[in-house]
CSV table of N, CA and C in Angstrom, one decimal:
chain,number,residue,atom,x,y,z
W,1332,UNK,N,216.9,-10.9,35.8
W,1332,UNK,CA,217.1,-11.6,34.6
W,1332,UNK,C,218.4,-12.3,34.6
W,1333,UNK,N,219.3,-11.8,35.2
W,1333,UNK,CA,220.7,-12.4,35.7
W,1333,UNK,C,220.5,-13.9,36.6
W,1334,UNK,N,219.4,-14.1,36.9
W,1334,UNK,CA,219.1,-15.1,37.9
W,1334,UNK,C,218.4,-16.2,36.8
W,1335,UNK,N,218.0,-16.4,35.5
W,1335,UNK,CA,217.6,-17.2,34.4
W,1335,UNK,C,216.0,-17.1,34.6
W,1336,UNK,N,215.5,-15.3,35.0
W,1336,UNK,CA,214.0,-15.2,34.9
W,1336,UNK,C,213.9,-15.2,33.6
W,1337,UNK,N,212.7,-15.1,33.1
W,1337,UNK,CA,212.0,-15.1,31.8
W,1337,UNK,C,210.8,-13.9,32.0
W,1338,UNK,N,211.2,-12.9,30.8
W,1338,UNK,CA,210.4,-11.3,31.0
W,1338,UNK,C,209.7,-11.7,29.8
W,1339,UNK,N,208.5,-12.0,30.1
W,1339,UNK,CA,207.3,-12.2,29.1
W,1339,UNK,C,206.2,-10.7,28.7
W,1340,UNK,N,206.3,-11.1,27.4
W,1340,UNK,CA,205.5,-9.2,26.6
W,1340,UNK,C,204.2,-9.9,25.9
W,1341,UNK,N,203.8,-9.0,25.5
W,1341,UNK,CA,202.9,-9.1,24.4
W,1341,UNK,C,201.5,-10.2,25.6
W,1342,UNK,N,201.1,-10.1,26.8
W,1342,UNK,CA,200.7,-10.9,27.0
W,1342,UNK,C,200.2,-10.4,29.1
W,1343,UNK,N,199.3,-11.4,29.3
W,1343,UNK,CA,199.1,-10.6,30.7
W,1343,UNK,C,198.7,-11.7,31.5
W,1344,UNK,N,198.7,-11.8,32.6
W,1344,UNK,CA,198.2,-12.9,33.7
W,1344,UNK,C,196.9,-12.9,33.9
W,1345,UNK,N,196.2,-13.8,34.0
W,1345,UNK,CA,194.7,-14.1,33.9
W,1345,UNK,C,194.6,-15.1,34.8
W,1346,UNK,N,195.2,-16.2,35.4
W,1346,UNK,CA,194.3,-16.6,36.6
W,1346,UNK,C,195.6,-17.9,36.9
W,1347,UNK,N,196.0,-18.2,38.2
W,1347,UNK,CA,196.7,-19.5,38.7
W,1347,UNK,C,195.7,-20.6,38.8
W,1348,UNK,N,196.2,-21.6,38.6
W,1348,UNK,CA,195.8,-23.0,39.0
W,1348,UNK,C,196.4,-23.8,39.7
W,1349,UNK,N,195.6,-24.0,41.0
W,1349,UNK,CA,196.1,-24.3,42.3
W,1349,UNK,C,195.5,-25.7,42.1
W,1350,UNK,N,196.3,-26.6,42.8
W,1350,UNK,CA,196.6,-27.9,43.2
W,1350,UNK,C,196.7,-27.9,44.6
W,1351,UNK,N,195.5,-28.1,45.8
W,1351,UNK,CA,195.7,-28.2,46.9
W,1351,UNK,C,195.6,-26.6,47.4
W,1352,UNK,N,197.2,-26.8,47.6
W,1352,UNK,CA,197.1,-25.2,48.2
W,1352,UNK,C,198.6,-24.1,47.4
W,1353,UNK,N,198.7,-25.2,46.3
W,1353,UNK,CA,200.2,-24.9,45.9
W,1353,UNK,C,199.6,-24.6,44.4
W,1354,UNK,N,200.2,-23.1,43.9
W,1354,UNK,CA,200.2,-23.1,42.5
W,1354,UNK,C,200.6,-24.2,42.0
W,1355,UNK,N,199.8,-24.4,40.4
W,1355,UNK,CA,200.5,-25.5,39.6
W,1355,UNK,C,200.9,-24.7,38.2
W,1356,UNK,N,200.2,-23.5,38.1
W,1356,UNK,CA,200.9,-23.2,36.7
W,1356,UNK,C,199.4,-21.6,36.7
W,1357,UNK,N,200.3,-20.8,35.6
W,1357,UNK,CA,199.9,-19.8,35.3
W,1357,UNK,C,199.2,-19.8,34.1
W,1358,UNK,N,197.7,-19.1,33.9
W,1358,UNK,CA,197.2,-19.0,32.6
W,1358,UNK,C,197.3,-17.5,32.2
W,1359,UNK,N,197.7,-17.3,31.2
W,1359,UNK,CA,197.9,-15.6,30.4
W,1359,UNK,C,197.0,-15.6,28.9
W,1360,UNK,N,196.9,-14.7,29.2
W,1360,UNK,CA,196.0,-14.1,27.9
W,1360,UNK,C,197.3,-13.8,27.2
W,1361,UNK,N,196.9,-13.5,25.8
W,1361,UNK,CA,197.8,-12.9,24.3
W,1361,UNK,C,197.6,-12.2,23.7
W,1362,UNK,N,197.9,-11.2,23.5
W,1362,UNK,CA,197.9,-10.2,23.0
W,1362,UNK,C,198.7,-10.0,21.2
W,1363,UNK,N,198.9,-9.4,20.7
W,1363,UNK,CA,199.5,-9.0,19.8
W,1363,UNK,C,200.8,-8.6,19.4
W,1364,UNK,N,201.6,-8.2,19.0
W,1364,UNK,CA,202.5,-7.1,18.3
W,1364,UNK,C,202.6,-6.0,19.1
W,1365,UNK,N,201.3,-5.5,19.4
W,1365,UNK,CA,201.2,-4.2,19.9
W,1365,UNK,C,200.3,-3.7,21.3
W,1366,UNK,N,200.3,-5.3,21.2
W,1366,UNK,CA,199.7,-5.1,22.9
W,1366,UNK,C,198.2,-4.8,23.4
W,1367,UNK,N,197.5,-4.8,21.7
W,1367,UNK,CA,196.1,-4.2,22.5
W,1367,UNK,C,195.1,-5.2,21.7
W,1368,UNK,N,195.6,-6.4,21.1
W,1368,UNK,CA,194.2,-6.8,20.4
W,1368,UNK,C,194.9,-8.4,20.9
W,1369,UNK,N,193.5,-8.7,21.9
W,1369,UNK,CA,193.6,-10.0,22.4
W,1369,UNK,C,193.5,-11.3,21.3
W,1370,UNK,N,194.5,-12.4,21.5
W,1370,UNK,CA,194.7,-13.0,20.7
W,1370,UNK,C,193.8,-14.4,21.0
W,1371,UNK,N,193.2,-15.4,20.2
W,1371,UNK,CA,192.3,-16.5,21.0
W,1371,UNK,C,193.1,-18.0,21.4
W,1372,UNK,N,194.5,-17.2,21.7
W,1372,UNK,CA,195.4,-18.3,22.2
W,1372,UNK,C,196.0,-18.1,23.4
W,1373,UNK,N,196.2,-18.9,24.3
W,1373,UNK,CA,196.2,-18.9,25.6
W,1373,UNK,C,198.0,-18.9,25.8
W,1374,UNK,N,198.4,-18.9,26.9
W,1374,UNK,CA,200.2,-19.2,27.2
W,1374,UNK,C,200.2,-19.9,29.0
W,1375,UNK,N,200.2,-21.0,28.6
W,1375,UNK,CA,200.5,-21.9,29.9
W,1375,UNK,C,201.7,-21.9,30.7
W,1376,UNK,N,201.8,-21.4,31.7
W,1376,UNK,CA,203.3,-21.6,32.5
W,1376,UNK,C,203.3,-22.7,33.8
W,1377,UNK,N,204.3,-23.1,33.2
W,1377,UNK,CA,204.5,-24.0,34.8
W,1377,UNK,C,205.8,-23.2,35.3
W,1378,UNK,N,206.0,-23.4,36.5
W,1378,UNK,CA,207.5,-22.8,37.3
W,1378,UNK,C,207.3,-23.2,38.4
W,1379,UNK,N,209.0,-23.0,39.4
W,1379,UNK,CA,208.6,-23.6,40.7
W,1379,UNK,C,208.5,-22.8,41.3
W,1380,UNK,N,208.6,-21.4,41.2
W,1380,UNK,CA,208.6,-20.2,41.7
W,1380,UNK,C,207.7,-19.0,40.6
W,1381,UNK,N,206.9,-18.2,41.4
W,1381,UNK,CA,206.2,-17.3,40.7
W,1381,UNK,C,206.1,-16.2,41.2
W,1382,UNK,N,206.4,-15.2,40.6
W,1382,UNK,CA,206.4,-13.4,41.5
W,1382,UNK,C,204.9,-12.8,40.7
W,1383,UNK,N,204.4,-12.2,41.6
W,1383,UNK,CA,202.9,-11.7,41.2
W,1383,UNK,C,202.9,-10.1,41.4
W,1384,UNK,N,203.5,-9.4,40.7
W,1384,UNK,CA,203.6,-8.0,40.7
W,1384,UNK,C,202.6,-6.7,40.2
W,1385,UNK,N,201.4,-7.2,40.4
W,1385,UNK,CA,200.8,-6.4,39.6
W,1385,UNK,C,200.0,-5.2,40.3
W,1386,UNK,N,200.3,-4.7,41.4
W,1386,UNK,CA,200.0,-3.5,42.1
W,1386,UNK,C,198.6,-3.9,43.1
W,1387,UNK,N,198.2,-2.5,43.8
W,1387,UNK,CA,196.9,-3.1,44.8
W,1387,UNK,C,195.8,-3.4,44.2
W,1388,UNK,N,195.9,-3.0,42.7
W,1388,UNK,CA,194.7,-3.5,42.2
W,1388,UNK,C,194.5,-4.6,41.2
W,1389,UNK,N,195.7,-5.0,40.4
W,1389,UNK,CA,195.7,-5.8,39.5
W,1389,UNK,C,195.9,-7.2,40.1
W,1390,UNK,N,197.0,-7.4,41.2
W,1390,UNK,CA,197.4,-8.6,42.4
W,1390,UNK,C,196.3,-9.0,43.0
W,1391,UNK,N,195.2,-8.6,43.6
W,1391,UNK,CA,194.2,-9.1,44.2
W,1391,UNK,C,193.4,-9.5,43.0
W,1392,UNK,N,192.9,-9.0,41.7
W,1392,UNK,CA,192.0,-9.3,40.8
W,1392,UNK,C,192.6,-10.5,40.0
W,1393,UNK,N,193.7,-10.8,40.1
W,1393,UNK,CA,194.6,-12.0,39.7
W,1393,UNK,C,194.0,-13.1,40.5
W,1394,UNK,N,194.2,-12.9,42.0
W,1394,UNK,CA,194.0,-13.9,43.1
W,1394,UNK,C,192.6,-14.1,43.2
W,1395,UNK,N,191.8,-13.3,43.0
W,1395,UNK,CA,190.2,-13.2,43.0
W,1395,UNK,C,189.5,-14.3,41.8
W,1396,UNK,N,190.2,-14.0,40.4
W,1396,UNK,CA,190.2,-14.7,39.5
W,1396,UNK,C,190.7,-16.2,39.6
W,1397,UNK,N,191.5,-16.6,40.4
W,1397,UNK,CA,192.3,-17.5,40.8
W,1397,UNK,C,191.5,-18.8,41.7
W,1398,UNK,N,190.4,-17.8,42.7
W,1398,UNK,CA,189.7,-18.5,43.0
W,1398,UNK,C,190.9,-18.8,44.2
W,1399,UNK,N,191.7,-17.8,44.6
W,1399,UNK,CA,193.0,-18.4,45.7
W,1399,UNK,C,192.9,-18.4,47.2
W,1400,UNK,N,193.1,-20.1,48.1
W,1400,UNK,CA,192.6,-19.8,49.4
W,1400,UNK,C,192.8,-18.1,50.1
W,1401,UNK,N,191.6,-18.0,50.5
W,1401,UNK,CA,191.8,-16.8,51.6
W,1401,UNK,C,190.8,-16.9,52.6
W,1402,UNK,N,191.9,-17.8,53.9
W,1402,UNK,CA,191.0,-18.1,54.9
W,1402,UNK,C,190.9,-16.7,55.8
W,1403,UNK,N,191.1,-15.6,55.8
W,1403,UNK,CA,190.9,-14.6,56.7
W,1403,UNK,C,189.6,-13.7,55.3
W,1404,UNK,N,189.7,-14.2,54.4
W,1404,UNK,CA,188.7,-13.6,53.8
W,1404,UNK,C,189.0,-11.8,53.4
W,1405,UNK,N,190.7,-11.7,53.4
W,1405,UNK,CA,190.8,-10.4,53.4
W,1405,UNK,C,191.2,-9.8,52.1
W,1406,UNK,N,191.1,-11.0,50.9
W,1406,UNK,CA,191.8,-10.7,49.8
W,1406,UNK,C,190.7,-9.6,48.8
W,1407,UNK,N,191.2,-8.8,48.7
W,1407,UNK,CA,190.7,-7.6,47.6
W,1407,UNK,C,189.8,-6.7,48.3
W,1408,UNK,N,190.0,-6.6,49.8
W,1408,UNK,CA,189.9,-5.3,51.1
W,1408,UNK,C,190.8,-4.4,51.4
């Protein structure tokens, strides 16, 4: 956070949109107040840099959803 990150709540990653072979921006779902009642508004991110932290299972189902090249074909194995 010391580095001018942005810690976004209330809200969760649902799929990149690739340009070529380069992210172009992040789509997230929205959530509520309290985190559990999905909202019918979307949150668009652009950045030049993106960290994808979401463990062995949530990271791959991101990238799956993403539709993200995987030329060895080993993504979510």
């Amino acid at each position: 956070m010391d580095a001018d990150a942005t810690l976004l709540t209330c809200s969760s990653a649902d799929h990149f949109k690739f340009k070529e072979d380069k992210i172009e921006e992040l789509i997230c779902k929205v959530y509520d107040s309290e985190g559990f009642q999905q909202s019918a508004n979307t949150l668009t991110i652009r950045a030049k840099h993106f960290v994808l932290s979401a463990g062995s299972i949530g990271s791959p189902a991101v990238l799956l959803r993403s539709k993200a090249p995987d030329p060895f074909e080993t993504l979510g194995k």
